[in-house]
Short mmCIF file of C-alpha atoms in Angstrom, two decimals:
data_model
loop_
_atom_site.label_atom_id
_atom_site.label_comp_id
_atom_site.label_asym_id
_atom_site.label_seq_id
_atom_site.Cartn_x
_atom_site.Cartn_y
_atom_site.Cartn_z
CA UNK D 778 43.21 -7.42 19.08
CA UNK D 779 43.34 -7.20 15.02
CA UNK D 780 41.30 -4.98 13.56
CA UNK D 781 38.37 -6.18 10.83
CA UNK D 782 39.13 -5.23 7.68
CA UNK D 783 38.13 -2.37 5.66
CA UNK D 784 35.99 -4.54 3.70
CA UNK D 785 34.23 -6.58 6.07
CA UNK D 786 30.87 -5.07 6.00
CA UNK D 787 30.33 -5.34 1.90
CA UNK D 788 31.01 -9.24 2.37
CA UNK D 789 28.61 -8.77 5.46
CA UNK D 790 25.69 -6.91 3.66
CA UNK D 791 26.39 -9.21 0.37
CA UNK D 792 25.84 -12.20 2.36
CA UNK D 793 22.85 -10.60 3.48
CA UNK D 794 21.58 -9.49 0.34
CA UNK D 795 22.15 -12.82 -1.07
CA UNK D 796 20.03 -14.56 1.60
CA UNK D 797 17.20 -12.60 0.81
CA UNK D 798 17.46 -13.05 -2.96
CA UNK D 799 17.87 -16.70 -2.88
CA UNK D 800 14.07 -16.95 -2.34
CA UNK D 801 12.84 -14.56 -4.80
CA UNK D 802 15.29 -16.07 -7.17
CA UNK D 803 14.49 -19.77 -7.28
CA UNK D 804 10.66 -18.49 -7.34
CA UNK D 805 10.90 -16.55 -10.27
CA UNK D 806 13.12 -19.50 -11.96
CA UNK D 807 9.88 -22.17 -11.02
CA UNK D 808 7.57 -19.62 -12.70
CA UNK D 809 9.25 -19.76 -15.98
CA UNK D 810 10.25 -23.76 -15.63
CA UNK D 811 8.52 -26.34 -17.88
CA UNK D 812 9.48 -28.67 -14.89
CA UNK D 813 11.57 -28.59 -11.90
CA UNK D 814 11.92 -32.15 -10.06
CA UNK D 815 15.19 -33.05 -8.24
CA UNK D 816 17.59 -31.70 -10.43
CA UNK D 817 19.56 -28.33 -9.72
CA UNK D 818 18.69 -26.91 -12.82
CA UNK D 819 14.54 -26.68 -14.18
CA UNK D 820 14.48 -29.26 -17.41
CA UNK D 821 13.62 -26.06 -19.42
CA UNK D 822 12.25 -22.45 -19.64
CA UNK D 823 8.71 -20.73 -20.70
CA UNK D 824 6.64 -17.97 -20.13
CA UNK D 825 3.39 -19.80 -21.15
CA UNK D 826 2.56 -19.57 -17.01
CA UNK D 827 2.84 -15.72 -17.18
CA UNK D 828 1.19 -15.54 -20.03
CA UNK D 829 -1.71 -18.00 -18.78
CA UNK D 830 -1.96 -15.82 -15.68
CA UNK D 831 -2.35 -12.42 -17.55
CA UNK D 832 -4.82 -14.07 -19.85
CA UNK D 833 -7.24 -15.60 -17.21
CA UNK D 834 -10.42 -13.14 -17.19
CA UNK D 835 -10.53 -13.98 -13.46
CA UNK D 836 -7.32 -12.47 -12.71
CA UNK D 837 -7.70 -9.30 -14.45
CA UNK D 838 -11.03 -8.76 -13.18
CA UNK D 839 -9.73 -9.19 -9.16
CA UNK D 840 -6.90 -7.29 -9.95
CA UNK D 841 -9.05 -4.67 -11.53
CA UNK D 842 -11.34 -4.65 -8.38
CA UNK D 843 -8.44 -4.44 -6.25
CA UNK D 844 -7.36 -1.00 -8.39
CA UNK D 845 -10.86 0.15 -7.91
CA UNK D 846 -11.06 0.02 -4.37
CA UNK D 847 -7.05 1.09 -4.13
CA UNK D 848 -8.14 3.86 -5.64
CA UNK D 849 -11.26 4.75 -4.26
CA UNK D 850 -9.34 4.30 -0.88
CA UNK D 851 -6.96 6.76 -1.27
CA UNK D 852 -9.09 9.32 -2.94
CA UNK D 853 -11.07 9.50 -0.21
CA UNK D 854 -7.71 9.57 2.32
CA UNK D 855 -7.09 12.18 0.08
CA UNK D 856 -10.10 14.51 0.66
CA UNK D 857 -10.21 13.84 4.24
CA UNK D 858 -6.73 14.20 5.47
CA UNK D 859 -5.12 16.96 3.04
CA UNK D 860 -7.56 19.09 4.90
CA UNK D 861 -6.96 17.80 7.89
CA UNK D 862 -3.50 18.12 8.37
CA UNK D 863 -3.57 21.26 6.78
CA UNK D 864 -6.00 22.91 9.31
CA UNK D 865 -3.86 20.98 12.67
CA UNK D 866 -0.84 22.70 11.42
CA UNK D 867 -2.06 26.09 10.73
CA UNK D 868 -5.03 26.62 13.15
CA UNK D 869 -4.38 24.14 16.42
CA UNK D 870 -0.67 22.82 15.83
CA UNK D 871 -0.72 21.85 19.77
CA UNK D 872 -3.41 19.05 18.34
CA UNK D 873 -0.61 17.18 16.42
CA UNK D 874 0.65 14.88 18.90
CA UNK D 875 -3.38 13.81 19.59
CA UNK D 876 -3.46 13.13 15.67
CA UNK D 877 -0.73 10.80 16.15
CA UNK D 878 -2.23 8.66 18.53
CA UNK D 879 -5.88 9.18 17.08
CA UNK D 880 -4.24 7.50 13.60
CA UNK D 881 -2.59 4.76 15.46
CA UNK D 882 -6.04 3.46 17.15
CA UNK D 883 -6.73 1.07 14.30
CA UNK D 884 -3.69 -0.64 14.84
CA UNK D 885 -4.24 -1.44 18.28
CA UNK D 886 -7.30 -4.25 17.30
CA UNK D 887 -6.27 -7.12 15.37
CA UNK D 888 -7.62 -7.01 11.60
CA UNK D 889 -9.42 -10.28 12.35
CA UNK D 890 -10.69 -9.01 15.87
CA UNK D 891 -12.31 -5.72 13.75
CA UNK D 892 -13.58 -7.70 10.81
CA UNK D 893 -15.89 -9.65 13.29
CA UNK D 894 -17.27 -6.92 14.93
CA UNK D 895 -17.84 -5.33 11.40
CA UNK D 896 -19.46 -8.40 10.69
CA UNK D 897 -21.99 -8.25 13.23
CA UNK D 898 -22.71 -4.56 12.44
CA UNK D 899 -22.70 -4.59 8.74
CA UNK D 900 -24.19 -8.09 8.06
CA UNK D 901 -27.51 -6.58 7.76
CA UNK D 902 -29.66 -4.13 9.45
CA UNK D 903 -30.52 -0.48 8.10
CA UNK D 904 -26.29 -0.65 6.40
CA UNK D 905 -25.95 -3.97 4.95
CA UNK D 906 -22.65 -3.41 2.84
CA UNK D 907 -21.15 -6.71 4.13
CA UNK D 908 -19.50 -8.67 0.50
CA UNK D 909 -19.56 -5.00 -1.20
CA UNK D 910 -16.63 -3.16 -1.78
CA UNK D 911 -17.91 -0.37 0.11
CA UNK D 912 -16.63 -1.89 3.61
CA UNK D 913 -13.60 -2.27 2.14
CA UNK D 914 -13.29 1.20 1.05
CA UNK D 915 -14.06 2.17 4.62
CA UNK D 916 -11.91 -0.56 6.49
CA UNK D 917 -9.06 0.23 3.78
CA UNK D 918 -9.14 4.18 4.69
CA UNK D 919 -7.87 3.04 8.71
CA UNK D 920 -5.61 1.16 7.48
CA UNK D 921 -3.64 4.08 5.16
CA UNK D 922 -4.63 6.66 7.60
CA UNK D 923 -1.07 6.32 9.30
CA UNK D 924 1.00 6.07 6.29
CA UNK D 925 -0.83 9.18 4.52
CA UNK D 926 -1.15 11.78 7.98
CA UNK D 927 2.89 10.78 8.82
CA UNK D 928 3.93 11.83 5.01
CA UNK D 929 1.83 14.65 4.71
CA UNK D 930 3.03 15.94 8.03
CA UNK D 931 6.59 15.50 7.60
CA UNK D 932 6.22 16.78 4.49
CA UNK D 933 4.35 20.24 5.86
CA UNK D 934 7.48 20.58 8.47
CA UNK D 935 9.55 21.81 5.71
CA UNK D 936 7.18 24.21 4.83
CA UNK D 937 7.31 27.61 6.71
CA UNK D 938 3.25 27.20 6.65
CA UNK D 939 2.98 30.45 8.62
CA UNK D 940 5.20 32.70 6.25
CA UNK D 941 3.11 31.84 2.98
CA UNK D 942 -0.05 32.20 4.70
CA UNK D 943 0.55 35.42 6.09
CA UNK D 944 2.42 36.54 2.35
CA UNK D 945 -0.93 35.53 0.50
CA UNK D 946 -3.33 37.07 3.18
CA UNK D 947 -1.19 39.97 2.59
CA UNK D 948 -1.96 39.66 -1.37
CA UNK D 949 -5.56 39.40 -0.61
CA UNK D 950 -6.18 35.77 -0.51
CA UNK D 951 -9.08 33.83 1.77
CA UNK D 952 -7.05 31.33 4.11
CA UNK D 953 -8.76 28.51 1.30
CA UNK D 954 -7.86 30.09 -1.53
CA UNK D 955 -4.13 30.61 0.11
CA UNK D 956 -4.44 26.19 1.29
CA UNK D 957 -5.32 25.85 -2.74
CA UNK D 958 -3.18 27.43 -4.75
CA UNK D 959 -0.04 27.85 -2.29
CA UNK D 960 0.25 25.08 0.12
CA UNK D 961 -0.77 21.76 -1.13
CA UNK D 962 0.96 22.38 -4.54
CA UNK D 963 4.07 22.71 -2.17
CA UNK D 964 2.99 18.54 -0.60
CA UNK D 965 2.87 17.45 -3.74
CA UNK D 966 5.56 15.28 -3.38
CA UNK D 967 5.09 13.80 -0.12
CA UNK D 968 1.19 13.15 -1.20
CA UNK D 969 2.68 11.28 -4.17
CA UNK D 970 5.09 9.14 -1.99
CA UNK D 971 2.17 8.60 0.06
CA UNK D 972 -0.17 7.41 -2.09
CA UNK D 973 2.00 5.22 -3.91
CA UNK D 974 3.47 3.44 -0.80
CA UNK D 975 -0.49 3.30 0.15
CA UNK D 976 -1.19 1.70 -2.95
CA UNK D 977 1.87 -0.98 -2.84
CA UNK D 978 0.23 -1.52 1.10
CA UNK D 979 -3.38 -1.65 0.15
CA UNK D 980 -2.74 -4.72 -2.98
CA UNK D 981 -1.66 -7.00 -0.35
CA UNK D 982 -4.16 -6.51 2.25
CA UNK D 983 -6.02 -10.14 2.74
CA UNK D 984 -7.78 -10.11 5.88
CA UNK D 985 -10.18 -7.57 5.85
CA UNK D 986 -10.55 -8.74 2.05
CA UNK D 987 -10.86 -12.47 2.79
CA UNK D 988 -13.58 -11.78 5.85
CA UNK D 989 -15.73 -8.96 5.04
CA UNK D 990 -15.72 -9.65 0.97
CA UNK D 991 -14.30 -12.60 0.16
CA UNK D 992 -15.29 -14.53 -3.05
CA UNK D 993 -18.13 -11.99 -3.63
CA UNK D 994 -15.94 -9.31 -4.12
CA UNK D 995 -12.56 -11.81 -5.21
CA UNK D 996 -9.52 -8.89 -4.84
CA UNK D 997 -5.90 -10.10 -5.51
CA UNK D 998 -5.25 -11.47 -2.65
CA UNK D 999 -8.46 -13.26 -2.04
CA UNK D 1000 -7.61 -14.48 -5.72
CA UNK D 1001 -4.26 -15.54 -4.82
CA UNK D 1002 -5.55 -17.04 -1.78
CA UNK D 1003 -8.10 -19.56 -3.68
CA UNK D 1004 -5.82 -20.28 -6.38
CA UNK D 1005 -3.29 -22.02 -3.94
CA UNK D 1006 -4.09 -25.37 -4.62
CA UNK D 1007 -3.33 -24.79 -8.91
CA UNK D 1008 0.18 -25.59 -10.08
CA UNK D 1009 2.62 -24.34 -8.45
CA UNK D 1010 4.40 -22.68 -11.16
CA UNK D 1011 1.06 -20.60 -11.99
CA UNK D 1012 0.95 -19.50 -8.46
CA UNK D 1013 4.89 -18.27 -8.67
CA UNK D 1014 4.16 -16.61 -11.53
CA UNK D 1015 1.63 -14.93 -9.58
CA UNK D 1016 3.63 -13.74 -6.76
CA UNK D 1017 6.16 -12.88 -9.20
CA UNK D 1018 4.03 -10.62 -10.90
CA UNK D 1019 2.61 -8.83 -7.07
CA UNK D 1020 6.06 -8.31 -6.29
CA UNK D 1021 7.77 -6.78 -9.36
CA UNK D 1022 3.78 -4.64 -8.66
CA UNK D 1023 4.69 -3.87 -5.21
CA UNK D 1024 8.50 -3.00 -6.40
CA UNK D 1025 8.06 -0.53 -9.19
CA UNK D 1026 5.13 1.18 -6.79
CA UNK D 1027 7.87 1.57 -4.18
CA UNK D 1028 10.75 2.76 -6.19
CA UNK D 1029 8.00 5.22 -7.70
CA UNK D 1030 7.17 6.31 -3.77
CA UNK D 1031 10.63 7.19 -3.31
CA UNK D 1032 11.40 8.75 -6.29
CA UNK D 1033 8.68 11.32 -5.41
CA UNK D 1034 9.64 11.25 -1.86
CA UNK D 1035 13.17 13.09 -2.82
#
């Protein structure tokens, strides 16, 4: 039997890239066509559908609410599972492989399965926070919760944790003091990566949007969602715009991650 050329997998994994490309491509050519009917080619080019969707009040404020609660999202993920991590590592590391199925349990109920029980909770009663961004703060937080505890903790593996402890107890420090100024400034990187591959996560979330908020709350998905029966080249426009989003935030995730 012959053997494959040397070359065979670039034509392989050009093909491939091609493939995926194709679609991005001829959606980012219908964004900036005047018209596109059954010719190969659009009958011209504009940008007046970008610049429509970047000047429509509407957009900016959902994507502005959708930053908001982003943020507010991971601030708290922040505050809850810095600590967290730090304190399973150092105090009861034998707790770890309990984290990682405690963090998974979200994932094992459908989004759509959790937003109705929400609903019936939340709706009203003593809590009633259904169509506020405050449930999606709270539904948002399970959903990073895997993302953020896996890059924090990988990230703590290649610190010796125990060594700088002991060096700054040694120096005089408290073990929060020691947490402060010595370990977490040594995550920084893997926090970034996290929170940036959070945030790319988090801006296309729908369901939990769409079902506990929806219109009353319009995020950009919810946005994108109701805008689907406009003109098609608005709406490419619009994905165009979430995905070169969603790109930059994940080139800026790994660029931190290295």
């Amino acid at each position: 039997m012959h053997d494959l050329k040397p070359g065979w997998p670039r034509w392989v994994l050009g093909a491939l890239v091609a493939t995926l490309l194709l679609p991005l491509l001829a959606t980012f050519l219908y964004s900036i066509s005047t018209r596109w009917g059954a010719t190969l080619l659009p009958d011209g080019f504009t940008l007046d559908w970008y610049l429509k969707l970047w000047g429509d009040p509407r957009f900016l404020a959902a994507f502005g609410r959708s930053l908001l609660v982003c943020f507010a999202t991971l601030l708290l993920g922040t505050l809850v599972l810095v600590p967290t991590v730090l304190v399973v590592a150092y105090y009861f590391p034998k707790l770890d492989p309990w984290m990682n199925l405690l963090i998974l349990l979200p994932f094992a109920v459908p989004p759509v399965v959790s937003s109705v029980g929400l609903l019936q909770i939340y709706a009203d009663g003593a809590l009633p926070i259904i169509g506020t961004p405050w449930i999606l703060i709270g539904t948002w937080f399970t959903v990073v919760l895997p993302f953020m505890y896996r890059a924090l903790a990988n990230s703590l593996q290649g610190v010796p944790l125990r060594d700088l402890m002991d060096a700054a107890h040694l120096l005089g420090a408290s073990s929060g003091r020691a947490f402060l100024l010595v370990v977490i400034p040594c995550l920084r990187k893997g926090l970034l990566a996290a929170l940036f591959l959070s945030l790319s996560f988090l801006l296309g979330e729908f369901v939990f949007a769409n079902m506990l908020v929806g219109t009353r709350y319009e995020t950009l998905q919810v946005y994108l969602y109701n805008m689907r029966s406009t003109s098609g080249h608005f709406t490419s426009a619009l994905v165009m715009s979430y995905f070169l989003l969603t790109l930059l935030l994940t080139w800026a995730a790994n660029r931190f991650h290295r």
